[in-house]
Short mmCIF file of N, CA and C in Angstrom, two decimals:
data_model
loop_
_atom_site.label_atom_id
_atom_site.label_comp_id
_atom_site.label_asym_id
_atom_site.label_seq_id
_atom_site.Cartn_x
_atom_site.Cartn_y
_atom_site.Cartn_z
N MET K 1 -25.28 -1.84 -5.56
CA MET K 1 -24.28 -1.80 -4.60
C MET K 1 -24.26 0.20 -4.82
N SER K 2 -23.99 0.44 -3.49
CA SER K 2 -24.00 1.86 -2.96
C SER K 2 -22.43 2.36 -3.32
N LEU K 3 -22.07 3.56 -4.01
CA LEU K 3 -20.69 3.78 -3.78
C LEU K 3 -19.96 3.85 -2.79
N ARG K 4 -20.79 4.40 -1.91
CA ARG K 4 -20.19 4.46 -0.29
C ARG K 4 -20.57 3.15 0.65
N ASN K 5 -19.66 2.99 1.81
CA ASN K 5 -19.95 2.07 2.77
C ASN K 5 -21.19 2.42 3.33
N THR K 6 -21.74 0.94 3.64
CA THR K 6 -23.03 1.44 4.80
C THR K 6 -22.39 0.86 6.11
N GLU K 7 -23.17 0.34 7.07
CA GLU K 7 -23.09 -0.16 8.39
C GLU K 7 -22.53 -1.52 7.98
N SER K 8 -23.36 -2.22 7.04
CA SER K 8 -22.97 -4.19 6.91
C SER K 8 -22.35 -4.10 5.47
N HIS K 9 -22.21 -3.05 4.40
CA HIS K 9 -21.64 -3.18 3.23
C HIS K 9 -20.44 -2.61 2.99
N TYR K 10 -19.40 -2.94 2.29
CA TYR K 10 -18.43 -2.07 2.05
C TYR K 10 -19.14 -1.48 0.39
N GLY K 11 -18.41 -0.35 0.12
CA GLY K 11 -19.20 0.64 -0.76
C GLY K 11 -18.43 -0.01 -2.27
N LYS K 12 -18.84 0.23 -3.38
CA LYS K 12 -18.14 -0.21 -4.52
C LYS K 12 -16.55 0.45 -4.67
N LEU K 13 -16.64 1.57 -4.33
CA LEU K 13 -15.54 2.41 -4.40
C LEU K 13 -14.36 1.80 -3.37
N THR K 14 -14.52 1.47 -2.24
CA THR K 14 -14.05 1.02 -1.12
C THR K 14 -13.49 -0.25 -1.72
N ILE K 15 -14.27 -0.76 -2.37
CA ILE K 15 -13.81 -2.30 -2.98
C ILE K 15 -12.69 -2.58 -4.11
N ILE K 16 -13.11 -1.31 -5.11
CA ILE K 16 -12.25 -1.23 -5.98
C ILE K 16 -10.99 -0.84 -5.69
N MET K 17 -10.67 0.14 -4.73
CA MET K 17 -9.29 0.61 -4.51
C MET K 17 -9.04 -0.57 -3.44
N HIS K 18 -9.27 -1.34 -2.95
CA HIS K 18 -8.83 -2.25 -1.91
C HIS K 18 -8.32 -3.28 -3.13
N TRP K 19 -8.96 -3.91 -3.86
CA TRP K 19 -8.30 -4.55 -4.79
C TRP K 19 -6.89 -4.14 -5.95
N LEU K 20 -7.56 -2.77 -6.35
CA LEU K 20 -6.45 -2.32 -6.98
C LEU K 20 -5.35 -1.82 -6.50
N MET K 21 -5.45 -1.16 -5.26
CA MET K 21 -3.96 -1.22 -4.47
C MET K 21 -3.41 -2.45 -4.04
N ALA K 22 -4.31 -3.42 -3.90
CA ALA K 22 -3.68 -4.73 -3.11
C ALA K 22 -2.78 -5.26 -4.41
N ALA K 23 -3.33 -5.11 -5.89
CA ALA K 23 -2.45 -5.70 -6.80
C ALA K 23 -1.12 -4.74 -7.23
N MET K 24 -1.62 -3.39 -7.06
CA MET K 24 -0.31 -2.60 -7.10
C MET K 24 0.59 -2.66 -6.01
N ILE K 25 0.33 -3.24 -4.50
CA ILE K 25 1.30 -2.92 -3.90
C ILE K 25 2.08 -4.20 -3.74
N ILE K 26 1.25 -5.14 -4.26
CA ILE K 26 2.14 -6.85 -4.21
C ILE K 26 2.68 -6.51 -5.49
N GLY K 27 2.39 -5.81 -6.56
CA GLY K 27 3.62 -5.94 -7.60
C GLY K 27 5.01 -4.95 -7.33
N MET K 28 4.55 -3.98 -6.51
CA MET K 28 5.26 -2.97 -6.53
C MET K 28 6.49 -3.74 -5.29
N ILE K 29 6.23 -4.67 -4.22
CA ILE K 29 6.98 -5.24 -3.53
C ILE K 29 8.08 -6.15 -4.22
N VAL K 30 7.18 -7.18 -5.09
CA VAL K 30 8.08 -7.96 -5.79
C VAL K 30 8.70 -7.63 -6.93
N VAL K 31 8.83 -6.23 -7.60
CA VAL K 31 9.42 -5.42 -8.50
C VAL K 31 10.56 -4.85 -7.74
N GLY K 32 10.41 -4.52 -6.29
CA GLY K 32 11.23 -3.61 -5.54
C GLY K 32 12.27 -4.65 -5.26
N PHE K 33 12.02 -5.73 -4.66
CA PHE K 33 12.81 -7.08 -4.64
C PHE K 33 13.62 -7.51 -5.62
N VAL K 34 12.89 -7.72 -6.78
CA VAL K 34 13.58 -8.46 -8.18
C VAL K 34 14.88 -7.34 -8.45
N MET K 35 13.81 -6.18 -8.66
CA MET K 35 15.03 -4.88 -9.40
C MET K 35 16.33 -4.71 -8.43
N ASP K 36 16.39 -5.01 -7.19
CA ASP K 36 17.04 -4.62 -5.92
C ASP K 36 18.51 -5.58 -6.06
N ASN K 37 18.20 -6.88 -7.03
CA ASN K 37 19.03 -8.01 -6.96
C ASN K 37 19.78 -8.14 -8.38
N MET K 38 19.16 -7.28 -9.73
CA MET K 38 19.54 -7.03 -10.94
C MET K 38 20.68 -6.50 -11.17
N GLU K 39 21.51 -6.94 -11.92
CA GLU K 39 22.62 -6.23 -12.36
C GLU K 39 22.56 -4.58 -13.07
N ASP K 40 23.29 -3.94 -12.84
CA ASP K 40 23.03 -2.73 -13.35
C ASP K 40 23.09 -2.54 -14.65
N GLY K 41 22.10 -1.73 -15.50
CA GLY K 41 21.74 -1.87 -16.93
C GLY K 41 20.79 -0.93 -17.30
N ASP K 42 20.52 -1.13 -18.44
CA ASP K 42 19.14 0.19 -19.05
C ASP K 42 17.75 -0.93 -18.43
N LEU K 43 17.57 -2.03 -18.53
CA LEU K 43 16.63 -2.55 -18.14
C LEU K 43 16.39 -2.13 -16.43
N LYS K 44 17.08 -2.21 -15.76
CA LYS K 44 17.28 -2.04 -13.97
C LYS K 44 16.79 -0.83 -14.09
N TRP K 45 17.20 0.11 -14.86
CA TRP K 45 17.05 1.73 -14.69
C TRP K 45 15.59 2.14 -15.20
N LYS K 46 15.39 1.29 -16.07
CA LYS K 46 13.77 1.22 -16.75
C LYS K 46 12.80 0.78 -15.84
N ILE K 47 13.05 -0.28 -15.04
CA ILE K 47 12.37 -0.65 -14.06
C ILE K 47 12.23 0.19 -12.85
N TYR K 48 13.38 0.56 -12.41
CA TYR K 48 13.47 1.78 -11.25
C TYR K 48 12.35 2.86 -11.55
N ALA K 49 12.78 3.60 -12.80
CA ALA K 49 11.87 4.41 -13.19
C ALA K 49 10.17 4.39 -13.19
N LEU K 50 9.71 3.40 -13.47
CA LEU K 50 8.59 2.62 -13.70
C LEU K 50 7.95 2.45 -11.98
N HIS K 51 9.18 2.07 -11.20
CA HIS K 51 8.92 1.69 -9.86
C HIS K 51 8.42 2.80 -9.02
N LYS K 52 9.65 3.89 -9.38
CA LYS K 52 9.10 5.42 -8.57
C LYS K 52 7.81 6.28 -8.99
N ALA K 53 7.81 6.18 -10.25
CA ALA K 53 6.51 6.55 -10.95
C ALA K 53 5.07 6.09 -10.21
N THR K 54 5.29 4.70 -10.32
CA THR K 54 4.07 4.00 -9.54
C THR K 54 3.99 4.32 -8.23
N GLY K 55 4.93 4.41 -7.30
CA GLY K 55 5.15 4.60 -6.26
C GLY K 55 4.49 6.30 -5.88
N VAL K 56 4.23 7.04 -6.77
CA VAL K 56 3.98 8.26 -6.58
C VAL K 56 2.28 8.05 -6.76
N ILE K 57 1.71 7.36 -7.62
CA ILE K 57 0.59 7.00 -7.91
C ILE K 57 0.26 6.27 -6.85
N LEU K 58 0.68 5.50 -6.33
CA LEU K 58 0.20 5.21 -4.72
C LEU K 58 0.12 5.65 -3.76
N LEU K 59 0.83 6.73 -3.69
CA LEU K 59 1.01 7.70 -2.83
C LEU K 59 -0.32 8.41 -2.94
N ILE K 60 -1.00 8.82 -3.73
CA ILE K 60 -2.09 9.69 -4.06
C ILE K 60 -2.99 8.81 -4.16
N LEU K 61 -3.27 7.58 -4.49
CA LEU K 61 -4.14 6.68 -4.06
C LEU K 61 -4.26 6.34 -2.46
N ALA K 62 -3.16 6.62 -1.76
CA ALA K 62 -2.94 6.09 -0.45
C ALA K 62 -3.63 7.20 0.50
N LEU K 63 -3.56 8.44 -0.12
CA LEU K 63 -3.99 9.72 0.40
C LEU K 63 -5.16 9.80 0.51
N PHE K 64 -5.77 9.31 -0.77
CA PHE K 64 -7.26 9.40 -0.96
C PHE K 64 -8.27 8.24 -0.21
N ARG K 65 -7.16 7.23 -0.30
CA ARG K 65 -7.72 6.18 0.75
C ARG K 65 -7.87 6.35 2.32
N TRP K 66 -6.99 6.94 2.76
CA TRP K 66 -7.37 7.84 4.28
C TRP K 66 -8.53 8.71 4.25
N TYR K 67 -8.51 9.74 3.40
CA TYR K 67 -9.73 10.55 3.25
C TYR K 67 -11.12 9.82 3.25
N TRP K 68 -11.14 8.73 2.07
CA TRP K 68 -12.39 8.15 1.95
C TRP K 68 -12.80 6.94 3.43
N THR K 69 -11.67 6.50 3.81
CA THR K 69 -12.10 5.68 5.24
C THR K 69 -12.58 6.64 6.14
N LEU K 70 -11.80 7.73 6.24
CA LEU K 70 -12.11 8.59 7.33
C LEU K 70 -13.52 9.14 7.33
N SER K 71 -14.23 9.39 6.02
CA SER K 71 -15.34 10.26 5.64
C SER K 71 -16.35 9.12 5.64
N ASN K 72 -16.24 7.87 5.18
CA ASN K 72 -17.15 6.78 5.20
C ASN K 72 -18.08 6.13 6.49
N LYS K 73 -18.85 5.64 6.41
CA LYS K 73 -19.38 4.75 7.81
C LYS K 73 -18.47 3.66 7.68
N LYS K 74 -18.30 3.47 9.33
CA LYS K 74 -17.46 2.40 9.48
C LYS K 74 -18.48 1.12 9.53
N LEU K 75 -17.98 0.28 9.09
CA LEU K 75 -18.59 -1.37 9.03
C LEU K 75 -18.90 -1.82 10.81
N GLN K 76 -19.92 -2.35 10.68
CA GLN K 76 -20.34 -3.06 12.09
C GLN K 76 -19.32 -4.13 12.17
N PRO K 77 -18.81 -4.46 12.88
CA PRO K 77 -18.12 -6.34 12.90
C PRO K 77 -19.31 -7.13 12.91
N LEU K 78 -18.64 -8.08 12.68
CA LEU K 78 -19.56 -9.34 12.28
C LEU K 78 -19.94 -10.08 13.70
N GLU K 79 -21.01 -10.58 13.72
CA GLU K 79 -21.39 -11.18 15.31
C GLU K 79 -20.44 -11.80 15.97
N SER K 80 -19.64 -12.75 14.89
CA SER K 80 -18.68 -14.01 15.06
C SER K 80 -17.40 -13.29 15.92
N TYR K 81 -17.15 -12.20 15.38
CA TYR K 81 -15.92 -11.49 15.99
C TYR K 81 -15.92 -11.46 17.46
N SER K 82 -14.77 -11.88 18.29
CA SER K 82 -14.57 -11.63 19.62
C SER K 82 -14.21 -9.91 19.48
N GLN K 83 -13.83 -9.68 20.85
CA GLN K 83 -13.22 -8.22 20.80
C GLN K 83 -11.75 -8.31 20.38
N LEU K 84 -11.14 -9.18 20.66
CA LEU K 84 -9.75 -9.33 20.40
C LEU K 84 -9.72 -9.19 18.96
N ASP K 85 -10.47 -10.03 18.09
CA ASP K 85 -10.41 -9.81 16.45
C ASP K 85 -10.68 -8.63 16.08
N ILE K 86 -11.39 -7.92 16.92
CA ILE K 86 -11.98 -6.41 16.64
C ILE K 86 -10.82 -5.78 16.42
N LYS K 87 -10.16 -5.85 17.87
CA LYS K 87 -8.87 -4.76 18.28
C LYS K 87 -7.67 -5.08 17.11
N LEU K 88 -7.49 -6.46 16.83
CA LEU K 88 -6.47 -6.84 16.03
C LEU K 88 -6.74 -6.19 14.88
N ALA K 89 -7.97 -6.17 14.39
CA ALA K 89 -8.11 -6.17 12.74
C ALA K 89 -8.00 -4.78 12.46
N HIS K 90 -8.66 -4.21 13.59
CA HIS K 90 -8.45 -2.29 13.63
C HIS K 90 -7.01 -1.95 13.34
N ALA K 91 -6.15 -2.59 14.28
CA ALA K 91 -4.74 -1.95 14.40
C ALA K 91 -4.20 -2.70 13.45
N GLY K 92 -4.32 -3.67 12.65
CA GLY K 92 -4.04 -4.08 11.61
C GLY K 92 -4.17 -3.33 10.24
N LYS K 93 -5.29 -2.91 10.37
CA LYS K 93 -5.89 -2.13 9.41
C LYS K 93 -4.97 -0.56 9.24
N TRP K 94 -5.04 0.07 10.39
CA TRP K 94 -4.30 1.23 10.33
C TRP K 94 -2.71 1.14 10.29
N PHE K 95 -2.26 0.17 10.70
CA PHE K 95 -0.60 -0.15 10.65
C PHE K 95 -0.43 -0.33 9.28
N LEU K 96 -1.39 -1.19 8.43
CA LEU K 96 -1.30 -1.25 6.78
C LEU K 96 -1.49 -0.43 6.24
N MET K 97 -2.11 0.43 6.55
CA MET K 97 -2.75 1.85 5.78
C MET K 97 -1.29 2.73 6.21
N LEU K 98 -0.73 3.24 7.18
CA LEU K 98 0.46 3.92 7.53
C LEU K 98 1.57 2.91 6.99
N LEU K 99 1.82 2.04 6.64
CA LEU K 99 3.22 1.41 5.71
C LEU K 99 2.88 1.79 4.43
N ILE K 100 1.49 1.86 3.90
CA ILE K 100 0.99 2.12 2.63
C ILE K 100 1.51 3.60 2.36
N LEU K 101 1.39 4.46 3.35
CA LEU K 101 1.70 5.97 3.18
C LEU K 101 3.33 5.87 3.23
N LEU K 102 3.89 5.19 4.52
CA LEU K 102 5.21 5.67 4.24
C LEU K 102 6.14 4.92 3.23
N MET K 103 5.78 3.66 2.55
CA MET K 103 6.78 3.04 1.58
C MET K 103 6.82 4.24 0.36
N PRO K 104 5.71 4.79 -0.02
CA PRO K 104 6.30 5.63 -1.50
C PRO K 104 6.95 7.16 -1.00
N VAL K 105 6.18 7.72 0.33
CA VAL K 105 7.09 8.78 0.95
C VAL K 105 8.32 8.59 0.82
N SER K 106 9.10 7.64 1.64
CA SER K 106 10.15 7.28 2.02
C SER K 106 11.35 7.22 0.49
N GLY K 107 10.49 6.36 -0.51
CA GLY K 107 10.88 6.21 -1.62
C GLY K 107 11.16 7.81 -2.41
N LEU K 108 10.17 8.55 -2.38
CA LEU K 108 10.33 9.66 -2.82
C LEU K 108 11.31 10.61 -2.38
N ILE K 109 11.40 10.77 -1.02
CA ILE K 109 12.12 11.43 -0.38
C ILE K 109 13.66 11.04 -0.31
N MET K 110 13.86 9.73 -0.53
CA MET K 110 15.24 9.06 -0.99
C MET K 110 15.62 9.71 -2.39
N SER K 111 15.04 9.56 -3.20
CA SER K 111 15.15 9.82 -4.63
C SER K 111 15.30 11.22 -4.90
N ILE K 112 14.43 12.20 -4.28
CA ILE K 112 14.76 13.67 -4.21
C ILE K 112 16.23 13.86 -3.82
N ALA K 113 16.24 13.61 -2.50
CA ALA K 113 17.54 13.96 -1.80
C ALA K 113 18.82 13.30 -2.63
N ALA K 114 18.43 12.03 -3.12
CA ALA K 114 19.79 11.67 -3.87
C ALA K 114 20.24 12.38 -5.09
N GLY K 115 19.22 13.28 -5.49
CA GLY K 115 19.28 14.36 -6.47
C GLY K 115 18.73 13.40 -7.74
N LYS K 116 17.91 12.42 -7.43
CA LYS K 116 17.56 11.80 -8.66
C LYS K 116 15.95 12.32 -9.23
N SER K 117 15.74 12.51 -10.28
CA SER K 117 14.13 13.08 -10.61
C SER K 117 13.47 11.78 -10.59
N VAL K 118 11.90 11.92 -10.66
CA VAL K 118 10.98 11.13 -10.63
C VAL K 118 10.50 11.32 -12.09
N ASN K 119 10.30 10.73 -13.21
CA ASN K 119 9.83 10.97 -14.27
C ASN K 119 8.13 10.25 -14.18
N MET K 120 7.27 11.00 -14.06
CA MET K 120 5.98 10.84 -14.03
C MET K 120 5.34 10.23 -15.80
N PHE K 121 5.90 9.12 -16.19
CA PHE K 121 5.65 8.48 -17.12
C PHE K 121 5.28 9.33 -18.47
N GLY K 122 6.21 10.42 -18.36
CA GLY K 122 6.91 11.37 -19.51
C GLY K 122 5.78 12.56 -19.38
N LEU K 123 4.69 12.79 -18.39
CA LEU K 123 3.94 13.71 -18.51
C LEU K 123 4.44 15.00 -17.52
N PHE K 124 5.21 14.76 -16.47
CA PHE K 124 5.96 15.70 -16.09
C PHE K 124 7.08 15.09 -15.24
N THR K 125 8.16 15.59 -14.56
CA THR K 125 9.23 15.37 -13.85
C THR K 125 9.12 16.21 -12.31
N ILE K 126 8.82 15.12 -11.12
CA ILE K 126 9.27 15.53 -9.59
C ILE K 126 11.05 15.76 -9.77
N PRO K 127 11.46 17.12 -9.80
CA PRO K 127 12.86 17.13 -9.77
C PRO K 127 13.59 16.48 -8.47
N GLY K 128 14.87 16.19 -8.63
CA GLY K 128 15.72 15.62 -7.14
C GLY K 128 16.45 16.96 -6.92
N LEU K 129 17.04 16.93 -5.60
CA LEU K 129 17.72 18.30 -5.50
C LEU K 129 18.60 18.33 -6.07
N ASP K 130 19.21 19.60 -6.56
CA ASP K 130 20.42 20.17 -7.19
C ASP K 130 21.93 19.71 -6.14
N GLU K 131 21.67 19.93 -4.81
CA GLU K 131 22.55 19.88 -3.81
C GLU K 131 21.73 18.61 -3.20
N LYS K 132 22.70 17.46 -3.50
CA LYS K 132 22.26 15.93 -3.09
C LYS K 132 22.61 15.85 -1.49
N ASN K 133 21.59 15.30 -0.90
CA ASN K 133 21.87 15.10 0.62
C ASN K 133 21.91 13.77 0.82
N HIS K 134 23.30 13.09 0.87
CA HIS K 134 23.49 11.69 1.23
C HIS K 134 23.04 11.00 2.34
N GLN K 135 23.16 11.87 3.46
CA GLN K 135 22.53 11.51 4.83
C GLN K 135 21.17 11.30 4.83
N ILE K 136 20.69 12.27 4.10
CA ILE K 136 18.86 12.06 4.14
C ILE K 136 18.45 10.61 3.24
N ALA K 137 19.28 11.16 2.13
CA ALA K 137 19.00 9.72 0.83
C ALA K 137 18.63 8.54 1.45
N GLY K 138 20.26 8.34 2.41
CA GLY K 138 21.00 7.08 2.98
C GLY K 138 20.17 6.22 4.27
N LEU K 139 19.55 7.71 4.71
CA LEU K 139 18.46 7.44 6.03
C LEU K 139 17.23 6.80 5.18
N PHE K 140 16.76 7.26 4.41
CA PHE K 140 15.12 6.99 3.67
C PHE K 140 15.52 6.11 2.87
N HIS K 141 16.53 5.65 2.35
CA HIS K 141 16.89 4.13 1.77
C HIS K 141 16.79 3.33 2.83
N SER K 142 17.01 3.33 4.06
CA SER K 142 17.16 2.55 5.13
C SER K 142 15.70 2.15 5.52
N VAL K 143 14.91 3.18 5.75
CA VAL K 143 13.46 3.40 5.96
C VAL K 143 12.61 2.57 5.05
N HIS K 144 12.85 2.74 3.61
CA HIS K 144 12.17 2.21 2.68
C HIS K 144 12.71 0.38 2.52
N GLU K 145 13.83 0.45 3.12
CA GLU K 145 14.25 -0.98 2.81
C GLU K 145 13.65 -1.72 3.80
N ILE K 146 13.53 -1.10 5.13
CA ILE K 146 13.17 -1.91 6.39
C ILE K 146 11.53 -1.88 6.52
N ALA K 147 10.86 -0.98 5.94
CA ALA K 147 9.61 -0.97 5.60
C ALA K 147 8.83 -1.92 4.32
N ALA K 148 9.78 -2.27 3.53
CA ALA K 148 9.41 -3.17 2.39
C ALA K 148 9.41 -4.52 3.29
N TRP K 149 10.42 -4.60 4.05
CA TRP K 149 9.92 -6.35 4.65
C TRP K 149 9.13 -6.40 5.65
N ILE K 150 8.67 -5.30 6.29
CA ILE K 150 7.52 -5.17 7.37
C ILE K 150 6.08 -5.32 6.62
N ILE K 151 6.07 -4.28 5.49
CA ILE K 151 4.96 -4.48 4.60
C ILE K 151 4.53 -5.77 4.06
N SER K 152 5.82 -6.47 3.67
CA SER K 152 5.61 -8.00 2.99
C SER K 152 5.04 -9.41 4.34
N ALA K 153 5.67 -8.72 5.23
CA ALA K 153 4.81 -9.69 6.17
C ALA K 153 3.75 -9.17 6.17
N VAL K 154 3.34 -7.79 6.67
CA VAL K 154 1.88 -7.52 7.01
C VAL K 154 0.81 -7.74 5.83
N VAL K 155 1.13 -7.53 4.79
CA VAL K 155 0.59 -8.01 3.55
C VAL K 155 0.19 -9.86 3.77
N GLY K 156 1.12 -10.32 4.07
CA GLY K 156 1.16 -11.63 4.08
C GLY K 156 0.16 -12.07 5.06
N LEU K 157 -0.03 -11.51 6.25
CA LEU K 157 -0.81 -11.69 7.39
C LEU K 157 -2.25 -11.34 7.18
N HIS K 158 -2.40 -10.22 6.65
CA HIS K 158 -3.94 -9.66 5.95
C HIS K 158 -4.24 -11.02 5.65
N ILE K 159 -3.61 -11.24 4.06
CA ILE K 159 -4.09 -12.31 3.44
C ILE K 159 -4.53 -13.83 4.11
N LEU K 160 -3.43 -14.12 4.93
CA LEU K 160 -3.70 -15.26 5.68
C LEU K 160 -4.91 -15.25 6.49
N PHE K 161 -5.01 -14.10 7.27
CA PHE K 161 -6.11 -13.86 8.24
C PHE K 161 -7.43 -13.96 7.06
N ALA K 162 -7.62 -13.22 5.86
CA ALA K 162 -8.64 -13.27 5.21
C ALA K 162 -8.88 -14.61 4.75
N PHE K 163 -8.07 -15.61 4.33
CA PHE K 163 -8.40 -17.03 4.34
C PHE K 163 -8.76 -17.78 5.64
N LYS K 164 -7.96 -17.30 6.66
CA LYS K 164 -8.38 -18.10 8.07
C LYS K 164 -10.09 -17.76 8.30
N HIS K 165 -10.49 -16.58 8.12
CA HIS K 165 -12.05 -16.04 8.02
C HIS K 165 -12.83 -16.74 7.15
N HIS K 166 -12.78 -16.67 5.97
CA HIS K 166 -13.00 -17.45 4.79
C HIS K 166 -13.29 -19.05 5.33
N TRP K 167 -12.00 -19.95 5.44
CA TRP K 167 -12.29 -21.43 5.26
C TRP K 167 -12.39 -21.75 6.78
N LEU K 168 -11.74 -21.41 7.81
CA LEU K 168 -12.09 -21.69 8.94
C LEU K 168 -13.11 -20.96 9.93
N SER K 169 -13.23 -19.86 10.14
CA SER K 169 -14.45 -19.34 10.81
C SER K 169 -15.68 -19.25 9.95
N LYS K 170 -15.33 -19.42 8.52
CA LYS K 170 -16.50 -19.43 7.60
C LYS K 170 -17.61 -18.07 7.64
N ASP K 171 -16.97 -16.82 8.13
CA ASP K 171 -17.72 -15.94 8.23
C ASP K 171 -17.70 -15.20 6.90
N ALA K 172 -18.28 -14.03 6.65
CA ALA K 172 -18.49 -13.12 5.65
C ALA K 172 -17.09 -12.01 5.40
N THR K 173 -16.42 -12.19 6.05
CA THR K 173 -15.24 -10.91 5.95
C THR K 173 -14.53 -10.84 5.00
N LEU K 174 -14.39 -11.89 4.37
CA LEU K 174 -13.87 -11.88 2.73
C LEU K 174 -14.66 -11.55 1.43
N THR K 175 -15.82 -12.29 1.82
CA THR K 175 -17.19 -11.82 0.88
C THR K 175 -17.76 -10.29 1.01
N ARG K 176 -17.43 -9.90 2.37
CA ARG K 176 -17.59 -8.27 2.21
C ARG K 176 -16.86 -7.38 1.46
N MET K 177 -15.77 -7.97 1.26
CA MET K 177 -14.67 -6.90 0.53
C MET K 177 -14.60 -7.52 -1.12
N LEU K 178 -15.17 -8.77 -1.22
CA LEU K 178 -15.60 -9.16 -2.67
C LEU K 178 -16.74 -8.55 -3.41
N GLY K 179 -17.74 -7.83 -2.31
CA GLY K 179 -18.91 -7.16 -2.65
C GLY K 179 -19.91 -8.31 -2.59
N LYS K 180 -20.00 -9.43 -2.21
CA LYS K 180 -20.80 -10.68 -2.43
C LYS K 180 -21.84 -10.84 -1.11
N ASN K 181 -21.46 -9.98 -0.33
CA ASN K 181 -22.36 -10.32 1.04
C ASN K 181 -23.94 -9.62 1.11
#
């Protein structure tokens, strides 16, 4: 299997990024909703710190994923796909990729504007603003919260459609992303 995509197969790096980011995003969504409902305490703030640092890592991966997607060959649609399937898949992919950027960007801006630093696993710190901007922090908190619900729904639909293609349409959509076609 090639590192780069071909017209019929996803490359090794595309597949690895897809599954790594999928696991991270689903984990971040679950952790985000759980920590939002936790009582204040050391554990909650440690989880918040981990969530923020992981979000920055996801932002870097998302930016690389955009570059990789735009610089790689585009797979040809399967013959079984209708024009509507193709348009929906294309729109869904780019909407999901936009949300994957929006989540960490909104979280990072929210933290920085609130004057809260982001400790990157003890390696370095992204400092918060000395002069807090509660309006900006509040705005991006709302963006982050709403986007979390939207990305949850879009990820759910993405998984649902992958299973639909695999079990109902019986096409190679899912096996392509597993590297098995």
